[in-house]
mmCIF file of C-alpha atoms in Angstrom:
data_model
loop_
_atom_site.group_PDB
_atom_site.id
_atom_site.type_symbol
_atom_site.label_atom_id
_atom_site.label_comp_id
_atom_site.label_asym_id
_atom_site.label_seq_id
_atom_site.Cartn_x
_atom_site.Cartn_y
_atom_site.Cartn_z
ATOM 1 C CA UNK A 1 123.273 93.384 191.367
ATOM 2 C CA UNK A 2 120.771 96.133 190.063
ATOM 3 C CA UNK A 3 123.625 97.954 188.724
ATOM 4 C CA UNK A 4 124.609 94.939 186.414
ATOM 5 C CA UNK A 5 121.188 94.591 185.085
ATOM 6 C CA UNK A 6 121.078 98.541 184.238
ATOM 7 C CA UNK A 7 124.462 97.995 182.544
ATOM 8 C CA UNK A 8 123.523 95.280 180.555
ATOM 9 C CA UNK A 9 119.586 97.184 180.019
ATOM 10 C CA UNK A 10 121.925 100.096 178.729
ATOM 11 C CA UNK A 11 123.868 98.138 176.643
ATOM 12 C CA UNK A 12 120.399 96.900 174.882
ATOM 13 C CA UNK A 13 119.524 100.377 174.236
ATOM 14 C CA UNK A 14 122.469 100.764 172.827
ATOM 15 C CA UNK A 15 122.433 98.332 170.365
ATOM 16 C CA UNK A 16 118.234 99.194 169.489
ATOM 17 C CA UNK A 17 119.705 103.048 169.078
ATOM 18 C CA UNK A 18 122.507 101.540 166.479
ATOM 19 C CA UNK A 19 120.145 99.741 164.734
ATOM 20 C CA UNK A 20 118.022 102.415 164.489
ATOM 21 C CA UNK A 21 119.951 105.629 163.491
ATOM 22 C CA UNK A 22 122.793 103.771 161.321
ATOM 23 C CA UNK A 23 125.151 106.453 162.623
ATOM 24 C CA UNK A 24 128.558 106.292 163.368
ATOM 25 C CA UNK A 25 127.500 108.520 166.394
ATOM 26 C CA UNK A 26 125.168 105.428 167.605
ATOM 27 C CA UNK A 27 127.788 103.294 169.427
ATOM 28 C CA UNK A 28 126.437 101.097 172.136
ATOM 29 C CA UNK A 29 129.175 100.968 174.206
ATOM 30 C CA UNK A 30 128.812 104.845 174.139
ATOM 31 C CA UNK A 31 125.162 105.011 174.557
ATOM 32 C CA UNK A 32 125.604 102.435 177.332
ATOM 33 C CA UNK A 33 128.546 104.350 178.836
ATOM 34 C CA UNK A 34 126.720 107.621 178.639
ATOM 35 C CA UNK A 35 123.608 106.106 180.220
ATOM 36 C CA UNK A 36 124.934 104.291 183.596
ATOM 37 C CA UNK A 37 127.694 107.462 184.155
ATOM 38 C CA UNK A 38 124.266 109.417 184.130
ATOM 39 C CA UNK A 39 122.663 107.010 186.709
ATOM 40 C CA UNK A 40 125.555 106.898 189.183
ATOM 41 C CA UNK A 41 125.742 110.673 189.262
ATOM 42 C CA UNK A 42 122.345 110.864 189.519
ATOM 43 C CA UNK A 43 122.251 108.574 192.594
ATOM 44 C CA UNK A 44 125.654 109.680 194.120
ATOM 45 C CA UNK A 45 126.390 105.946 193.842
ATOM 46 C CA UNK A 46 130.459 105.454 194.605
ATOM 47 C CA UNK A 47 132.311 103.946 191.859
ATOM 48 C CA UNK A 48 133.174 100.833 194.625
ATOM 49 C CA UNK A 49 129.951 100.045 194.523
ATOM 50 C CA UNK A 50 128.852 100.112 190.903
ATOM 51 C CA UNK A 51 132.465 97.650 190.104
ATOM 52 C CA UNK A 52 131.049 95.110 192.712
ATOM 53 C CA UNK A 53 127.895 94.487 191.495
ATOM 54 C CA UNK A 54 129.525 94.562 187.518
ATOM 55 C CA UNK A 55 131.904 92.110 188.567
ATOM 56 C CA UNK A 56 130.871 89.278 186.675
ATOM 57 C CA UNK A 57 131.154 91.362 183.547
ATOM 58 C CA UNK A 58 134.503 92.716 184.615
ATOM 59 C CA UNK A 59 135.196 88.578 184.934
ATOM 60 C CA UNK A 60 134.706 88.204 181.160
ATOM 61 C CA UNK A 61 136.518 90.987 179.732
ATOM 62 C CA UNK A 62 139.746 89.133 179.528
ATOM 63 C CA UNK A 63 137.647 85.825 177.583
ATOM 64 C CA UNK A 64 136.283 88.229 175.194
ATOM 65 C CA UNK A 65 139.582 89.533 174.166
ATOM 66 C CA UNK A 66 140.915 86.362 174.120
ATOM 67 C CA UNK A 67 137.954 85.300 170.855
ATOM 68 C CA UNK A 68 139.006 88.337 169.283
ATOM 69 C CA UNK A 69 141.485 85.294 168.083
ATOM 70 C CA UNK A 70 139.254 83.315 166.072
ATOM 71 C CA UNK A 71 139.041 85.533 163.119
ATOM 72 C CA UNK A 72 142.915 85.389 162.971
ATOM 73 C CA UNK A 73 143.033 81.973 162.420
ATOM 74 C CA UNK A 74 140.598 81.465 160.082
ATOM 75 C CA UNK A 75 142.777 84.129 157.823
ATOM 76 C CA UNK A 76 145.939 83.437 158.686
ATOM 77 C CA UNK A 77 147.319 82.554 155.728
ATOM 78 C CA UNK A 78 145.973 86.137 154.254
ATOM 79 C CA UNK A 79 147.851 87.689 157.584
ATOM 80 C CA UNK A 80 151.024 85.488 157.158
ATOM 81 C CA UNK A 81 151.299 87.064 153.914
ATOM 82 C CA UNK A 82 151.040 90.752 154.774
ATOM 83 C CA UNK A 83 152.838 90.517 158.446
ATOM 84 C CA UNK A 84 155.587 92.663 157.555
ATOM 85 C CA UNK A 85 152.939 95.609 156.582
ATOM 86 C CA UNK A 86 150.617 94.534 159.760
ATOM 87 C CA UNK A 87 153.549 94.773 162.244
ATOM 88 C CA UNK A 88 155.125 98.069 161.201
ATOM 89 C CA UNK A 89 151.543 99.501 161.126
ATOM 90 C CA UNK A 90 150.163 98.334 164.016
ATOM 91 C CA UNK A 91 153.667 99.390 165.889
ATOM 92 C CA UNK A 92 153.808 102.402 164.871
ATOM 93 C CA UNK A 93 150.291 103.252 165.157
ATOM 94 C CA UNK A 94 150.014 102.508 169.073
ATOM 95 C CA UNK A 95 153.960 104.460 169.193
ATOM 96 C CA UNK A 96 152.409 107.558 168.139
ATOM 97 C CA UNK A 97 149.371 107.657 170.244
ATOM 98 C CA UNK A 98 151.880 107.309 173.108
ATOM 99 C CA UNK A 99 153.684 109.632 171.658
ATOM 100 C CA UNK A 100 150.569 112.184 171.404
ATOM 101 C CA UNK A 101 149.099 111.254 174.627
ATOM 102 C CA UNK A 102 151.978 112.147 176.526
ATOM 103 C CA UNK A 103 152.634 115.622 174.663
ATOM 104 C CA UNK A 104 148.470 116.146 175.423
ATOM 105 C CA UNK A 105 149.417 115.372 179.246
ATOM 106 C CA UNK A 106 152.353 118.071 178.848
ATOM 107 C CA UNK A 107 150.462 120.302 177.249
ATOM 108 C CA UNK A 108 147.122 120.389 179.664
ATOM 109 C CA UNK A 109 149.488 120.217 182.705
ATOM 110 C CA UNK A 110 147.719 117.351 183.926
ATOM 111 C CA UNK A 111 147.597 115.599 187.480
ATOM 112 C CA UNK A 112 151.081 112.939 187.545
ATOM 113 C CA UNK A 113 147.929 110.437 188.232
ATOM 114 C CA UNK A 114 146.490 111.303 185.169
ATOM 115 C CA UNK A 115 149.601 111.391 183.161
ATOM 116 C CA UNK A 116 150.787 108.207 184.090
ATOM 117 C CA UNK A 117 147.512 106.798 183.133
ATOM 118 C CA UNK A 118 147.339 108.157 179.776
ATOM 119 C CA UNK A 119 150.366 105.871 179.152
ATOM 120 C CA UNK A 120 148.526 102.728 178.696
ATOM 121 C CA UNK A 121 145.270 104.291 177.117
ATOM 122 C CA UNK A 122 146.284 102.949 173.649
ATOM 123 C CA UNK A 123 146.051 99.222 175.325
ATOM 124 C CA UNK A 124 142.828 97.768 175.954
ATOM 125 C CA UNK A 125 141.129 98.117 179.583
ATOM 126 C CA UNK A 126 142.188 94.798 180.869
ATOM 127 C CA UNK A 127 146.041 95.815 180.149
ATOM 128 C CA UNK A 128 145.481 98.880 181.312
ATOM 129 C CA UNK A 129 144.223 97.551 184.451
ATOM 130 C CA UNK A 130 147.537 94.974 184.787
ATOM 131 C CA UNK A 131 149.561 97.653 184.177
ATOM 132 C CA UNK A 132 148.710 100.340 186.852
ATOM 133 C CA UNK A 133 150.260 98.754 189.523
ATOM 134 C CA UNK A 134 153.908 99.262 187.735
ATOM 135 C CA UNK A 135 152.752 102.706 186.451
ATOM 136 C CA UNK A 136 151.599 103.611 189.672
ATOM 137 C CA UNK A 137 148.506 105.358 188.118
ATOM 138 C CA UNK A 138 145.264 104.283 189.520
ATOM 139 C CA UNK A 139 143.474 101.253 188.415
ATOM 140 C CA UNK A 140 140.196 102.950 187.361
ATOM 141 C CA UNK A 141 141.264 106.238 185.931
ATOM 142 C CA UNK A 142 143.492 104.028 183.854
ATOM 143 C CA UNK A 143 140.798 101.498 182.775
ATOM 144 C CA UNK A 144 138.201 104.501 182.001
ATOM 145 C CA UNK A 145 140.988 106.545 180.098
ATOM 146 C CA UNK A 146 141.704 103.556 177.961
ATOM 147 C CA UNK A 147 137.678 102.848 177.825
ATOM 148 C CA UNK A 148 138.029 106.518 176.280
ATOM 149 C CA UNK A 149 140.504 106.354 173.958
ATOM 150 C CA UNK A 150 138.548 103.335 172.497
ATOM 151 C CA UNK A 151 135.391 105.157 171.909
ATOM 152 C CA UNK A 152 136.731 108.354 170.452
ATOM 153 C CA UNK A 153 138.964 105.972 167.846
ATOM 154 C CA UNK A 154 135.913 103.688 167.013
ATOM 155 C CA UNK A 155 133.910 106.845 166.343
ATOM 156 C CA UNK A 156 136.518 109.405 164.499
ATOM 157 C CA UNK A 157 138.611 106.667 162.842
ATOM 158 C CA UNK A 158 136.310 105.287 160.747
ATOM 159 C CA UNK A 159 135.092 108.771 158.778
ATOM 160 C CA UNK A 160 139.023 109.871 159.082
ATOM 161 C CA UNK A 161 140.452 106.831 156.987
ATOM 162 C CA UNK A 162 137.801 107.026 154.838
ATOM 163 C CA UNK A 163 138.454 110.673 154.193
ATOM 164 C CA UNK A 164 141.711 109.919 153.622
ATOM 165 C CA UNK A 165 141.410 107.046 151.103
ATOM 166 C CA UNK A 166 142.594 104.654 152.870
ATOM 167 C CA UNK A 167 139.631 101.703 152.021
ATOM 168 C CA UNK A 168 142.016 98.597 151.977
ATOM 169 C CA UNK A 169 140.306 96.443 154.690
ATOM 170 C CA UNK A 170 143.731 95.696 156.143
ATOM 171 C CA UNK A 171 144.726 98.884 156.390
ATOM 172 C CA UNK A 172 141.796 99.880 158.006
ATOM 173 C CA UNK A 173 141.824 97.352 160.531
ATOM 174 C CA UNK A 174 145.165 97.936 161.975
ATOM 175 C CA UNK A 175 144.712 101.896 162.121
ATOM 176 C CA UNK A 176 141.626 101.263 164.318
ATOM 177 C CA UNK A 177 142.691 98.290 166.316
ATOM 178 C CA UNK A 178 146.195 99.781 167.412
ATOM 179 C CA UNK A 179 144.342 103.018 168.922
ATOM 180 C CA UNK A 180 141.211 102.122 169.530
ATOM 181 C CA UNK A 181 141.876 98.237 170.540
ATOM 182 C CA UNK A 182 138.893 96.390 171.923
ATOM 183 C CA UNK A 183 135.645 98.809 170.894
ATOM 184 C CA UNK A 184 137.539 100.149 167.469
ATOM 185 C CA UNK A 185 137.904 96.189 166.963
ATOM 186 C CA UNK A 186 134.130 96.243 167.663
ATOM 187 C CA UNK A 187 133.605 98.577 165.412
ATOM 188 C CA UNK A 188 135.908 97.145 163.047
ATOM 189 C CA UNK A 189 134.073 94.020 162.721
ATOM 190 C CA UNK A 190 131.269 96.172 161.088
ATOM 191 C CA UNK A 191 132.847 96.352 158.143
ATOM 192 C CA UNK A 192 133.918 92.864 157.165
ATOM 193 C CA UNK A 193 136.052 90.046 158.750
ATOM 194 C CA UNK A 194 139.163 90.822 157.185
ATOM 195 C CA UNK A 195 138.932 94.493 158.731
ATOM 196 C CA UNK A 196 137.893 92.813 161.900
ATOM 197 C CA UNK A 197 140.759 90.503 161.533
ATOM 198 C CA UNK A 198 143.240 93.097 161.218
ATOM 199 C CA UNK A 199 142.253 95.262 163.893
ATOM 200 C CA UNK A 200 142.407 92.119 166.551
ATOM 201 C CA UNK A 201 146.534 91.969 165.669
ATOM 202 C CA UNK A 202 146.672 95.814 166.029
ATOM 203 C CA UNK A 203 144.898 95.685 169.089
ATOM 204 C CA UNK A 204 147.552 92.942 170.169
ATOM 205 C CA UNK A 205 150.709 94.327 168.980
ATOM 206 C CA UNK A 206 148.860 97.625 171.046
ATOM 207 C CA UNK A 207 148.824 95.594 174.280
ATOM 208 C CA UNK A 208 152.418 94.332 173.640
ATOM 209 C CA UNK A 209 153.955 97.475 172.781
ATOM 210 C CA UNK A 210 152.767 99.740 175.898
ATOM 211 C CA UNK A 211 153.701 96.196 177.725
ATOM 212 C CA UNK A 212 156.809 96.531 176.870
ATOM 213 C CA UNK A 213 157.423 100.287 177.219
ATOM 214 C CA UNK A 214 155.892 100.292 180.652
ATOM 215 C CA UNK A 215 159.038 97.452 181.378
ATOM 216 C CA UNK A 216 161.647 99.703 180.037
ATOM 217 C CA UNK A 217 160.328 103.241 181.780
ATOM 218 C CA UNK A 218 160.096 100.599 185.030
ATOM 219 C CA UNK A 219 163.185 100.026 185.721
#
């Protein structure tokens, strides 16, 4: 189990480094990410053995998704009254990073493994990791390449809407949830509960979306 306690040690530093620098640049998840990839290189430790002793964490990804929830409820009256705006956003949000993530596996010439993983990077890990069995991609390329496609949303999206004027929390919270899902959600929650809020049902309508498209290219 040492490599679960390094995890979770790496995740602290994380979170001391956020607090810290109050930069965008400061994610914990990153930090923590960039930390234990640099200890299992370092050690030559096989990725078999770092997932068995992370296992309980790997156990509560799926709750932790799952109370992404809460905030919904307590505003769902606000969200009943925008659904039409939520839906079409968050829909075509996670449409066109499929859309872009395949050209980007065209255009690299990328491994078919790799390709077929990129598929379900705009879902959250745990979908990811459902979904590689039909995609026939494997389970931990997927899982990391959706990992990835969290972290670069939570940290470019942000600075990008803002650039663009786009402050209206709702707004904001789809945009990051239906790329970025479960760290852009993360990272959503930052800036206030509604923006939280938002990105949870963009992260969902994410997860249903590639769901669905991976059921259609299937059969």
């Amino acid at each position: 189990m040492i490599w679960l306690t390094v995890t979770l040690l790496a995740f602290a530093a994380g979170v001391l480094g956020q607090l810290r620098l109050r930069s965008p640049l400061a994610n914990p998840t990153l930090i923590a990410t960039l930390l234990v990839a640099a200890g299992l290189l370092a050690g030559g430790v096989p990725y078999d053995t770092y997932l068995r002793d992370v296992q309980p964490l790997t156990t509560l990804l799926a709750p932790a998704v799952v109370a992404l929830a809460v905030p919904l409820y307590r505003l769902r009256a606000l969200l009943a009254r925008q659904w039409r705006a939520l839906l079409i956003g968050g829909l075509s949000g996670t449409l066109t990073a499929v859309a872009a993530d395949a050209g980007l596996a065209q255009l690299l010439r990328v491994s078919p493994d790799a390709a077929r993983a990129l598929l379900t990077a705009p879902a959250t890990s745990p979908v990811a990791l459902q979904l590689a069995p039909f995609t026939q991609a494997p389970p931990a390329l997927a899982a990391t390449l959706a990992v990835l496609s969290g972290l670069i949303g939570a940290l470019i999206l942000p600075a990008l809407l803002t650039a663009l004027r786009v402050t209206h929390p709702l707004a904001r919270g789809i945009a990051i949830g239906a790329v970025a899902h479960g760290v852009g959600t993360a990272r959503a929650r930052e800036e206030g509960e509604h923006t939280g809020a938002a990105s949870s049902i963009g992260m969902g309508l994410a997860a249903l979306s590639v769901t669905l498209l991976v059921a259609l290219l299937a059969q």
